[in-house]
């Protein structure tokens, strides 16, 4: 079945064609019909599966046909709650693109920027509000947002909302919205807590689960390479230099480590940019934009700043550090191989991180392929580095290293 066969407006069909979206993905095929029928949906879908369009297409279609709100200024008909500012911006963009030929007005609202302009936009009338919880509650209390005429409540990346402590906000929003509404609940992973949260907000929901067994998308080849902690930067340098034209996201564990990796790459004449929660919001957007346009090809980041971000054509993900939380492994890998593209994820695993890999494999239910690197090749990567500051030490140590692998842990 193609989108052209769907019972959706011609304006949406035309726009989907322009965007190059012809056939629904699995989640779209399973969710759209139920949403169009007015049912609540609880969907477990990985990032990169097309889940944003799965809720944007049917909700825009319904909003387009319904008469505009009879409620007052700032009255919202569809509320999409998301955990991060970047996601708010990105999902608002998807809505705006899909609804471009319709009369449905979309606004991405988040903190960290001036309120006045946001209030003025809301006063002009908005149908779909995509927002993080904090700024939304601020503006509800100031009377700039009215949720009493709400038709759709959509919770996206609900598992991250829960991780970031937004459960109370989700419950609080129920006080401002009508009982009679349609609720769509999306989460990348499922746990007891997620189920409980879902059943607090949805009613008789249609349950959809996409690829429950191994949540790393099939379009992604992912491997683990054993690399000592101190050698990781040489391996990253090697991967970047061998894949010069490719777009790459590198995940490190903390902000400080992100900055250190950027500095280490600079020393070997590799341009990269850091993205993490310690960087100002407007700079974060500019960094993402440069990366999306390919002006910067290497983005080095932490987990929170990058969750759910849909950047086109990222060919390689490097887990410079193995994530502490197994779910984040899936999200990180999901930055590549999006839609129908293929991607590669390479994880550097030091001795101390081996337990984390075991936890990931238990979580995904699948063993991750190991890339066995011969001693000679390992040393060649170290000696091939352009970093003159530390390399001599490596070369002197080379024999010791392999005779006593516990040396540096
Ligand atoms: P999402 O899971 O919503 O972040 O979407 C992941 C990617 O899939 C985005 O780059 C979309 O443009 C792409 N995508 C969404 N729907 C389709 C479709 N029906 N056909 C091909 N690509 C799609």
CSV table of C-alpha atoms and ligand atoms in Angstrom, one decimal:
chain,number,residue,atom,x,y,z
A,1,UNK,CA,0.0,0.0,0.0
A,2,UNK,CA,1.2,3.5,-0.9
A,3,UNK,CA,0.4,6.8,0.8
A,4,UNK,CA,-1.5,7.7,-2.4
A,5,UNK,CA,-4.0,4.9,-1.5
A,6,UNK,CA,-4.6,6.3,2.0
A,7,UNK,CA,-7.7,8.0,3.1
A,8,UNK,CA,-5.9,11.3,3.8
A,9,UNK,CA,-6.2,14.7,2.2
A,10,UNK,CA,-4.8,15.5,-1.2
A,11,UNK,CA,-2.6,18.3,0.3
A,12,UNK,CA,-0.9,15.8,2.5
A,13,UNK,CA,-0.4,13.2,-0.3
A,14,UNK,CA,1.1,15.9,-2.6
A,15,UNK,CA,3.5,17.0,0.1
A,16,UNK,CA,4.5,13.5,1.0
A,17,UNK,CA,5.4,12.9,-2.6
A,18,UNK,CA,7.5,16.1,-2.6
A,19,UNK,CA,9.3,14.9,0.5
A,20,UNK,CA,10.0,11.6,-1.2
A,21,UNK,CA,7.8,9.5,1.2
A,22,UNK,CA,5.9,7.1,-1.0
A,23,UNK,CA,5.3,3.9,1.0
A,24,UNK,CA,4.6,3.8,4.8
A,25,UNK,CA,7.3,2.2,7.1
A,26,UNK,CA,6.2,-0.6,9.4
A,27,UNK,CA,5.2,1.7,12.3
A,28,UNK,CA,3.3,4.0,9.9
A,29,UNK,CA,1.5,1.1,8.3
A,30,UNK,CA,0.5,-0.2,11.8
A,31,UNK,CA,-0.4,3.2,13.5
A,32,UNK,CA,-1.9,5.5,10.9
A,33,UNK,CA,-5.1,3.7,10.3
A,34,UNK,CA,-5.9,3.4,14.0
A,35,UNK,CA,-5.1,7.1,14.7
A,36,UNK,CA,-7.4,8.1,11.7
A,37,UNK,CA,-10.1,5.9,13.3
A,38,UNK,CA,-9.8,8.0,16.5
A,39,UNK,CA,-8.2,5.3,18.7
A,40,UNK,CA,-5.6,5.7,21.4
A,41,UNK,CA,-2.3,4.1,20.5
A,42,UNK,CA,0.6,2.9,22.6
A,43,UNK,CA,3.6,2.2,20.3
A,44,UNK,CA,7.0,0.8,21.1
A,45,UNK,CA,9.1,1.9,18.1
A,46,UNK,CA,12.8,2.4,17.8
A,47,UNK,CA,14.2,5.7,16.6
A,48,UNK,CA,14.7,5.9,12.9
A,49,UNK,CA,11.6,3.9,12.1
A,50,UNK,CA,9.6,6.9,10.9
A,51,UNK,CA,7.5,7.2,14.0
A,52,UNK,CA,7.3,11.0,13.8
A,53,UNK,CA,5.4,10.8,10.5
A,54,UNK,CA,3.4,7.9,12.0
A,55,UNK,CA,1.6,10.4,14.3
A,56,UNK,CA,2.1,13.6,12.3
A,57,UNK,CA,0.3,12.4,9.1
A,58,UNK,CA,-3.0,11.3,10.7
A,59,UNK,CA,-3.2,14.1,13.2
A,60,UNK,CA,-2.6,16.8,10.6
A,61,UNK,CA,-5.3,15.1,8.4
A,62,UNK,CA,-7.8,15.2,11.2
A,63,UNK,CA,-6.9,18.7,12.3
A,64,UNK,CA,-7.1,20.0,8.7
A,65,UNK,CA,-10.7,18.7,8.4
A,66,UNK,CA,-12.0,19.8,11.8
A,67,UNK,CA,-13.1,23.4,12.2
A,68,UNK,CA,-10.6,25.6,14.0
A,69,UNK,CA,-10.9,25.9,17.8
A,70,UNK,CA,-13.8,27.9,19.1
A,71,UNK,CA,-11.7,28.5,22.3
A,72,UNK,CA,-9.8,31.7,22.8
A,73,UNK,CA,-6.3,32.9,22.2
A,74,UNK,CA,-3.5,30.4,22.8
A,75,UNK,CA,-5.9,27.5,22.4
A,76,UNK,CA,-4.1,24.4,21.3
A,77,UNK,CA,-5.7,21.4,19.5
A,78,UNK,CA,-2.7,19.0,19.4
A,79,UNK,CA,0.0,18.9,22.1
A,80,UNK,CA,3.2,16.9,21.5
A,81,UNK,CA,5.3,16.6,24.7
A,82,UNK,CA,8.9,15.7,24.2
A,83,UNK,CA,11.9,15.5,26.5
A,84,UNK,CA,14.5,17.7,24.9
A,85,UNK,CA,14.6,21.1,23.1
A,86,UNK,CA,16.2,19.6,20.0
A,87,UNK,CA,13.4,17.1,19.7
A,88,UNK,CA,10.8,19.8,20.0
A,89,UNK,CA,12.5,21.7,17.2
A,90,UNK,CA,12.9,18.7,15.0
A,91,UNK,CA,9.4,17.3,15.5
A,92,UNK,CA,7.9,20.7,14.8
A,93,UNK,CA,9.9,20.8,11.6
A,94,UNK,CA,8.5,17.4,10.5
A,95,UNK,CA,4.9,18.6,11.3
A,96,UNK,CA,5.5,21.8,9.4
A,97,UNK,CA,6.9,20.0,6.4
A,98,UNK,CA,4.1,17.4,6.2
A,99,UNK,CA,1.4,20.0,6.8
A,100,UNK,CA,3.0,22.6,4.5
A,101,UNK,CA,0.0,22.6,2.0
A,102,UNK,CA,-2.6,22.6,4.8
A,103,UNK,CA,-3.9,25.3,7.1
A,104,UNK,CA,-2.5,23.5,10.2
A,105,UNK,CA,-0.3,25.8,12.2
A,106,UNK,CA,2.6,24.3,14.1
A,107,UNK,CA,4.9,25.8,16.8
A,108,UNK,CA,8.0,24.3,18.6
A,109,UNK,CA,8.2,25.7,22.1
A,110,UNK,CA,11.1,25.3,24.5
A,111,UNK,CA,13.0,27.1,27.2
A,112,UNK,CA,16.4,28.8,26.9
A,113,UNK,CA,15.0,31.5,24.6
A,114,UNK,CA,13.0,34.8,25.2
A,115,UNK,CA,9.3,34.3,26.0
A,116,UNK,CA,7.8,37.4,24.4
A,117,UNK,CA,8.1,36.2,20.8
A,118,UNK,CA,6.7,32.8,21.8
A,119,UNK,CA,3.7,34.4,23.5
A,120,UNK,CA,3.0,36.6,20.4
A,121,UNK,CA,3.1,33.4,18.2
A,122,UNK,CA,0.8,31.6,20.5
A,123,UNK,CA,-1.6,34.5,20.5
A,124,UNK,CA,-1.8,34.4,16.7
A,125,UNK,CA,-3.3,30.9,16.9
A,126,UNK,CA,-1.5,27.6,16.9
A,127,UNK,CA,-3.0,24.1,16.2
A,128,UNK,CA,0.0,21.9,17.0
A,129,UNK,CA,2.2,22.7,19.9
A,130,UNK,CA,5.4,20.6,20.2
A,131,UNK,CA,7.0,21.4,23.5
A,132,UNK,CA,9.3,20.4,26.4
A,133,UNK,CA,7.4,20.5,29.8
A,134,UNK,CA,9.2,23.3,31.6
A,135,UNK,CA,8.4,26.3,29.3
A,136,UNK,CA,4.9,25.0,28.6
A,137,UNK,CA,3.9,25.1,32.3
A,138,UNK,CA,5.4,28.6,32.6
A,139,UNK,CA,3.2,29.8,29.7
A,140,UNK,CA,0.1,27.9,30.9
A,141,UNK,CA,0.4,29.7,34.3
A,142,UNK,CA,0.7,33.0,32.4
A,143,UNK,CA,-2.5,32.2,30.5
A,144,UNK,CA,-0.6,32.1,27.1
A,145,UNK,CA,-1.5,28.5,26.5
A,146,UNK,CA,-5.0,27.1,26.8
A,147,UNK,CA,-5.3,23.3,26.6
A,148,UNK,CA,-9.0,23.1,27.4
A,149,UNK,CA,-10.0,22.4,23.8
A,150,UNK,CA,-7.3,19.8,23.2
A,151,UNK,CA,-8.1,16.9,20.8
A,152,UNK,CA,-4.7,15.1,20.8
A,153,UNK,CA,-2.1,14.4,23.4
A,154,UNK,CA,1.0,12.9,22.1
A,155,UNK,CA,3.9,11.8,24.3
A,156,UNK,CA,7.0,11.0,22.3
A,157,UNK,CA,10.2,9.4,23.6
A,158,UNK,CA,8.3,8.7,26.8
A,159,UNK,CA,11.1,6.5,28.2
A,160,UNK,CA,13.5,9.4,28.1
A,161,UNK,CA,10.9,11.6,29.7
A,162,UNK,CA,10.7,9.1,32.5
A,163,UNK,CA,14.6,8.9,32.7
A,164,UNK,CA,14.8,12.7,32.9
A,165,UNK,CA,12.2,12.9,35.7
A,166,UNK,CA,9.3,14.3,33.7
A,167,UNK,CA,6.8,11.8,35.0
A,168,UNK,CA,5.1,14.3,37.3
A,169,UNK,CA,4.9,16.8,34.5
A,170,UNK,CA,3.1,14.3,32.3
A,171,UNK,CA,0.6,13.6,35.2
A,172,UNK,CA,0.2,17.3,35.9
A,173,UNK,CA,-0.7,18.1,32.3
A,174,UNK,CA,-3.8,15.9,32.7
A,175,UNK,CA,-5.3,18.6,34.9
A,176,UNK,CA,-5.4,21.0,32.0
A,177,UNK,CA,-6.7,18.8,29.2
A,178,UNK,CA,-10.1,17.4,28.5
A,179,UNK,CA,-10.9,13.8,29.5
A,180,UNK,CA,-12.3,13.2,26.0
A,181,UNK,CA,-9.3,13.3,23.8
A,182,UNK,CA,-7.1,11.0,21.7
A,183,UNK,CA,-3.8,10.0,23.3
A,184,UNK,CA,-0.8,8.6,21.4
A,185,UNK,CA,2.0,7.2,23.5
A,186,UNK,CA,5.4,6.5,21.8
A,187,UNK,CA,8.4,5.0,23.5
A,188,UNK,CA,11.6,3.5,22.1
A,189,UNK,CA,11.8,0.9,24.8
A,190,UNK,CA,9.5,-0.8,27.2
A,191,UNK,CA,9.7,-1.5,30.9
A,192,UNK,CA,7.3,-1.9,33.8
A,193,UNK,CA,7.5,1.8,34.6
A,194,UNK,CA,6.8,2.8,31.0
A,195,UNK,CA,3.8,0.5,30.9
A,196,UNK,CA,2.5,2.0,34.1
A,197,UNK,CA,2.9,5.5,32.8
A,198,UNK,CA,1.2,4.6,29.5
A,199,UNK,CA,-1.8,3.1,31.2
A,200,UNK,CA,-2.2,6.2,33.3
A,201,UNK,CA,-2.7,8.2,30.1
A,202,UNK,CA,-4.2,6.0,27.3
A,203,UNK,CA,-7.5,4.3,27.2
A,204,UNK,CA,-8.2,0.9,25.5
A,205,UNK,CA,-5.2,1.7,23.4
A,206,UNK,CA,-4.1,-0.2,20.3
A,207,UNK,CA,-0.7,-1.7,21.2
A,208,UNK,CA,1.9,-1.7,18.5
A,209,UNK,CA,5.5,-3.0,18.9
A,210,UNK,CA,8.1,-2.8,16.2
A,211,UNK,CA,11.1,-5.2,16.2
A,212,UNK,CA,10.8,-6.2,19.9
A,213,UNK,CA,13.6,-8.6,19.9
A,214,UNK,CA,16.7,-6.7,18.8
A,215,UNK,CA,16.0,-3.0,18.9
A,216,UNK,CA,19.0,-2.0,16.8
A,217,UNK,CA,17.6,-1.5,13.3
A,218,UNK,CA,18.5,-4.0,10.7
A,219,UNK,CA,19.9,-1.3,8.4
A,220,UNK,CA,22.8,-0.8,10.9
A,221,UNK,CA,25.9,-3.0,11.0
A,222,UNK,CA,27.3,-2.7,14.6
A,223,UNK,CA,30.5,-4.0,15.9
A,224,UNK,CA,32.7,-3.9,19.0
A,225,UNK,CA,36.5,-3.3,18.9
A,226,UNK,CA,38.6,-3.9,22.0
A,227,UNK,CA,40.6,-0.7,22.5
A,228,UNK,CA,42.5,0.4,25.6
A,229,UNK,CA,41.1,3.5,27.2
A,230,UNK,CA,44.2,5.6,26.5
A,231,UNK,CA,44.3,4.5,22.9
A,232,UNK,CA,40.8,5.4,21.9
A,233,UNK,CA,41.7,8.7,20.4
A,234,UNK,CA,44.2,7.1,18.0
A,235,UNK,CA,41.5,4.7,16.8
A,236,UNK,CA,39.1,7.6,16.3
A,237,UNK,CA,41.7,9.5,14.4
A,238,UNK,CA,42.2,6.4,12.2
A,239,UNK,CA,38.5,5.9,11.5
A,240,UNK,CA,37.9,9.6,10.7
A,241,UNK,CA,40.9,9.7,8.3
A,242,UNK,CA,39.8,6.5,6.6
A,243,UNK,CA,36.3,7.8,6.2
A,244,UNK,CA,37.1,11.4,5.3
A,245,UNK,CA,33.9,12.2,3.4
A,246,UNK,CA,31.5,10.5,5.7
A,247,UNK,CA,29.4,12.1,8.4
A,248,UNK,CA,30.1,10.8,11.8
A,249,UNK,CA,28.6,11.1,15.3
A,250,UNK,CA,31.0,10.2,18.2
A,251,UNK,CA,29.5,9.6,21.6
A,252,UNK,CA,31.6,10.1,24.8
A,253,UNK,CA,30.4,9.6,28.3
A,254,UNK,CA,30.7,13.1,29.8
A,255,UNK,CA,30.9,16.7,28.7
A,256,UNK,CA,34.5,16.9,29.8
A,257,UNK,CA,35.4,13.8,27.7
A,258,UNK,CA,33.6,15.3,24.7
A,259,UNK,CA,35.7,18.4,25.0
A,260,UNK,CA,38.9,16.3,25.4
A,261,UNK,CA,38.2,14.3,22.3
A,262,UNK,CA,37.6,17.4,20.3
A,263,UNK,CA,40.9,18.8,21.5
A,264,UNK,CA,42.7,15.5,20.7
A,265,UNK,CA,41.3,15.6,17.2
A,266,UNK,CA,42.4,19.2,16.8
A,267,UNK,CA,45.9,18.2,17.6
A,268,UNK,CA,45.9,15.8,14.6
A,269,UNK,CA,44.3,18.5,12.4
A,270,UNK,CA,40.9,16.9,12.4
A,271,UNK,CA,38.0,19.4,12.6
A,272,UNK,CA,35.2,18.3,14.8
A,273,UNK,CA,32.5,20.1,16.9
A,274,UNK,CA,31.3,19.4,20.5
A,275,UNK,CA,27.6,19.2,21.4
A,276,UNK,CA,26.5,18.8,25.0
A,277,UNK,CA,24.2,20.2,27.6
A,278,UNK,CA,26.8,22.7,28.8
A,279,UNK,CA,26.7,24.6,25.5
A,280,UNK,CA,24.2,27.4,25.1
A,281,UNK,CA,20.9,26.6,23.3
A,282,UNK,CA,21.4,28.9,20.3
A,283,UNK,CA,24.9,27.5,19.8
A,284,UNK,CA,23.6,23.9,20.0
A,285,UNK,CA,21.1,24.6,17.2
A,286,UNK,CA,23.9,26.2,15.1
A,287,UNK,CA,26.2,23.2,15.7
A,288,UNK,CA,23.5,20.8,14.6
A,289,UNK,CA,22.7,22.8,11.6
A,290,UNK,CA,26.3,22.9,10.5
A,291,UNK,CA,26.5,19.2,10.9
A,292,UNK,CA,23.2,18.6,9.1
A,293,UNK,CA,24.5,20.6,6.1
A,294,UNK,CA,27.8,18.8,6.2
A,295,UNK,CA,29.8,21.9,6.9
A,296,UNK,CA,31.2,20.0,9.9
A,297,UNK,CA,31.5,16.2,9.4
A,298,UNK,CA,32.4,15.1,12.8
A,299,UNK,CA,30.0,15.7,15.8
A,300,UNK,CA,31.3,14.7,19.2
A,301,UNK,CA,28.5,14.5,21.8
A,302,UNK,CA,27.0,13.1,24.9
A,303,UNK,CA,23.8,11.1,25.1
A,304,UNK,CA,21.2,13.6,26.3
A,305,UNK,CA,22.1,16.2,23.7
A,306,UNK,CA,21.7,13.8,20.8
A,307,UNK,CA,18.7,11.6,21.7
A,308,UNK,CA,16.2,11.3,18.8
A,309,UNK,CA,17.9,13.8,16.6
A,310,UNK,CA,17.3,13.0,13.0
A,311,UNK,CA,20.3,14.2,10.9
A,312,UNK,CA,20.3,13.0,7.4
A,313,UNK,CA,23.0,10.7,6.0
A,314,UNK,CA,25.1,10.0,9.1
A,315,UNK,CA,27.1,7.1,7.8
A,316,UNK,CA,29.0,6.2,11.0
A,317,UNK,CA,28.4,6.3,14.7
A,318,UNK,CA,31.3,5.8,17.0
A,319,UNK,CA,30.7,4.8,20.6
A,320,UNK,CA,33.9,6.3,21.9
A,321,UNK,CA,32.7,5.2,25.4
A,322,UNK,CA,30.3,2.3,25.9
A,323,UNK,CA,27.0,3.8,27.3
A,324,UNK,CA,26.2,3.0,31.0
A,325,UNK,CA,22.5,2.5,30.1
A,326,UNK,CA,21.9,-0.3,27.5
A,327,UNK,CA,18.9,1.6,26.0
A,328,UNK,CA,21.3,4.4,25.0
A,329,UNK,CA,23.3,2.0,22.9
A,330,UNK,CA,20.2,1.5,20.8
A,331,UNK,CA,19.5,5.2,20.6
A,332,UNK,CA,23.1,6.0,19.6
A,333,UNK,CA,23.2,3.3,16.9
A,334,UNK,CA,19.9,4.7,15.7
A,335,UNK,CA,21.5,8.0,14.7
A,336,UNK,CA,22.7,6.2,11.5
A,337,UNK,CA,20.9,3.8,9.1
A,338,UNK,CA,17.8,6.0,9.3
A,339,UNK,CA,14.7,5.3,7.2
A,340,UNK,CA,15.9,3.1,4.4
A,341,UNK,CA,19.6,4.1,4.5
A,342,UNK,CA,22.4,1.8,5.8
A,343,UNK,CA,24.8,2.7,8.6
A,344,UNK,CA,27.7,1.5,10.7
A,345,UNK,CA,28.2,1.7,14.4
A,346,UNK,CA,31.6,1.0,16.0
A,347,UNK,CA,32.0,0.7,19.7
A,348,UNK,CA,35.4,1.1,21.5
A,349,UNK,CA,35.4,-1.2,24.5
A,350,UNK,CA,38.1,-1.0,27.1
A,351,UNK,CA,38.7,-3.8,29.6
A,352,UNK,CA,36.7,-1.8,32.3
A,353,UNK,CA,33.7,-1.5,29.9
A,354,UNK,CA,33.2,-5.2,29.1
A,355,UNK,CA,30.5,-5.6,31.7
A,356,UNK,CA,28.6,-2.8,30.0
A,357,UNK,CA,28.7,-4.6,26.7
A,358,UNK,CA,27.3,-7.7,28.4
A,359,UNK,CA,24.4,-5.7,29.8
A,360,UNK,CA,23.7,-4.3,26.3
A,361,UNK,CA,23.7,-7.8,24.8
A,362,UNK,CA,21.3,-9.0,27.5
A,363,UNK,CA,19.0,-6.0,26.8
A,364,UNK,CA,19.0,-6.5,23.0
A,365,UNK,CA,18.9,-10.3,23.3
A,366,UNK,CA,21.6,-10.5,20.7
A,367,UNK,CA,25.4,-10.9,20.7
A,368,UNK,CA,27.2,-8.0,19.1
A,369,UNK,CA,29.8,-8.9,16.5
A,370,UNK,CA,33.5,-8.4,17.6
A,371,UNK,CA,36.0,-7.0,15.2
A,372,UNK,CA,39.2,-8.9,16.1
A,373,UNK,CA,42.2,-6.7,15.6
A,374,UNK,CA,45.6,-8.2,15.2
A,375,UNK,CA,48.4,-7.0,17.4
A,376,UNK,CA,50.4,-5.6,14.4
A,377,UNK,CA,47.3,-3.7,13.1
A,378,UNK,CA,46.7,-2.3,16.6
A,379,UNK,CA,50.2,-1.0,16.8
A,380,UNK,CA,50.1,0.4,13.3
A,381,UNK,CA,47.1,2.5,14.2
A,382,UNK,CA,49.0,3.9,17.2
A,383,UNK,CA,52.1,4.6,15.2
A,384,UNK,CA,50.2,6.0,12.3
A,385,UNK,CA,48.8,8.8,14.5
A,386,UNK,CA,49.8,12.4,13.7
A,387,UNK,CA,49.8,13.2,17.4
A,388,UNK,CA,53.5,13.8,18.3
A,389,UNK,CA,52.8,14.5,22.0
A,390,UNK,CA,52.1,11.0,23.2
A,391,UNK,CA,52.9,8.6,20.5
A,392,UNK,CA,56.6,8.0,21.4
A,393,UNK,CA,55.5,6.6,24.7
A,394,UNK,CA,53.2,4.2,23.0
A,395,UNK,CA,55.9,2.9,20.8
A,396,UNK,CA,58.3,2.4,23.6
A,397,UNK,CA,55.6,0.6,25.6
A,398,UNK,CA,54.3,-1.6,22.7
A,399,UNK,CA,55.7,-4.9,23.8
A,400,UNK,CA,54.8,-4.4,27.5
A,401,UNK,CA,51.3,-3.6,26.5
A,402,UNK,CA,50.6,-7.0,25.0
A,403,UNK,CA,52.5,-8.9,27.6
A,404,UNK,CA,50.5,-7.4,30.4
A,405,UNK,CA,47.1,-6.2,29.3
A,406,UNK,CA,46.1,-5.2,32.8
A,407,UNK,CA,48.9,-2.5,32.9
A,408,UNK,CA,46.8,0.6,32.3
A,409,UNK,CA,43.4,-0.1,33.8
B,1,LIG,P1,11.9,9.1,12.8
B,1,LIG,O1,11.9,7.7,13.3
B,1,LIG,O2,10.6,9.8,12.9
B,1,LIG,O3,12.9,9.9,13.5
B,1,LIG,O4,12.2,9.1,11.2
B,1,LIG,C1,13.4,8.6,10.7
B,1,LIG,C2,13.7,8.9,9.3
B,1,LIG,O5,12.9,8.1,8.4
B,1,LIG,C3,13.5,10.3,8.9
B,1,LIG,O6,14.6,10.8,8.2
B,1,LIG,C4,12.3,10.3,7.9
B,1,LIG,O7,12.4,11.3,6.9
B,1,LIG,C5,12.4,8.9,7.3
B,1,LIG,N1,11.1,8.4,6.9
B,1,LIG,C6,9.9,8.6,7.6
B,1,LIG,N2,8.9,8.0,6.9
B,1,LIG,C7,9.5,7.4,5.8
B,1,LIG,C8,8.9,6.7,4.7
B,1,LIG,N3,7.6,6.4,4.7
B,1,LIG,N4,9.7,6.3,3.7
B,1,LIG,C9,11.1,6.6,3.8
B,1,LIG,N5,11.6,7.3,4.8
B,1,LIG,C10,10.9,7.7,5.8
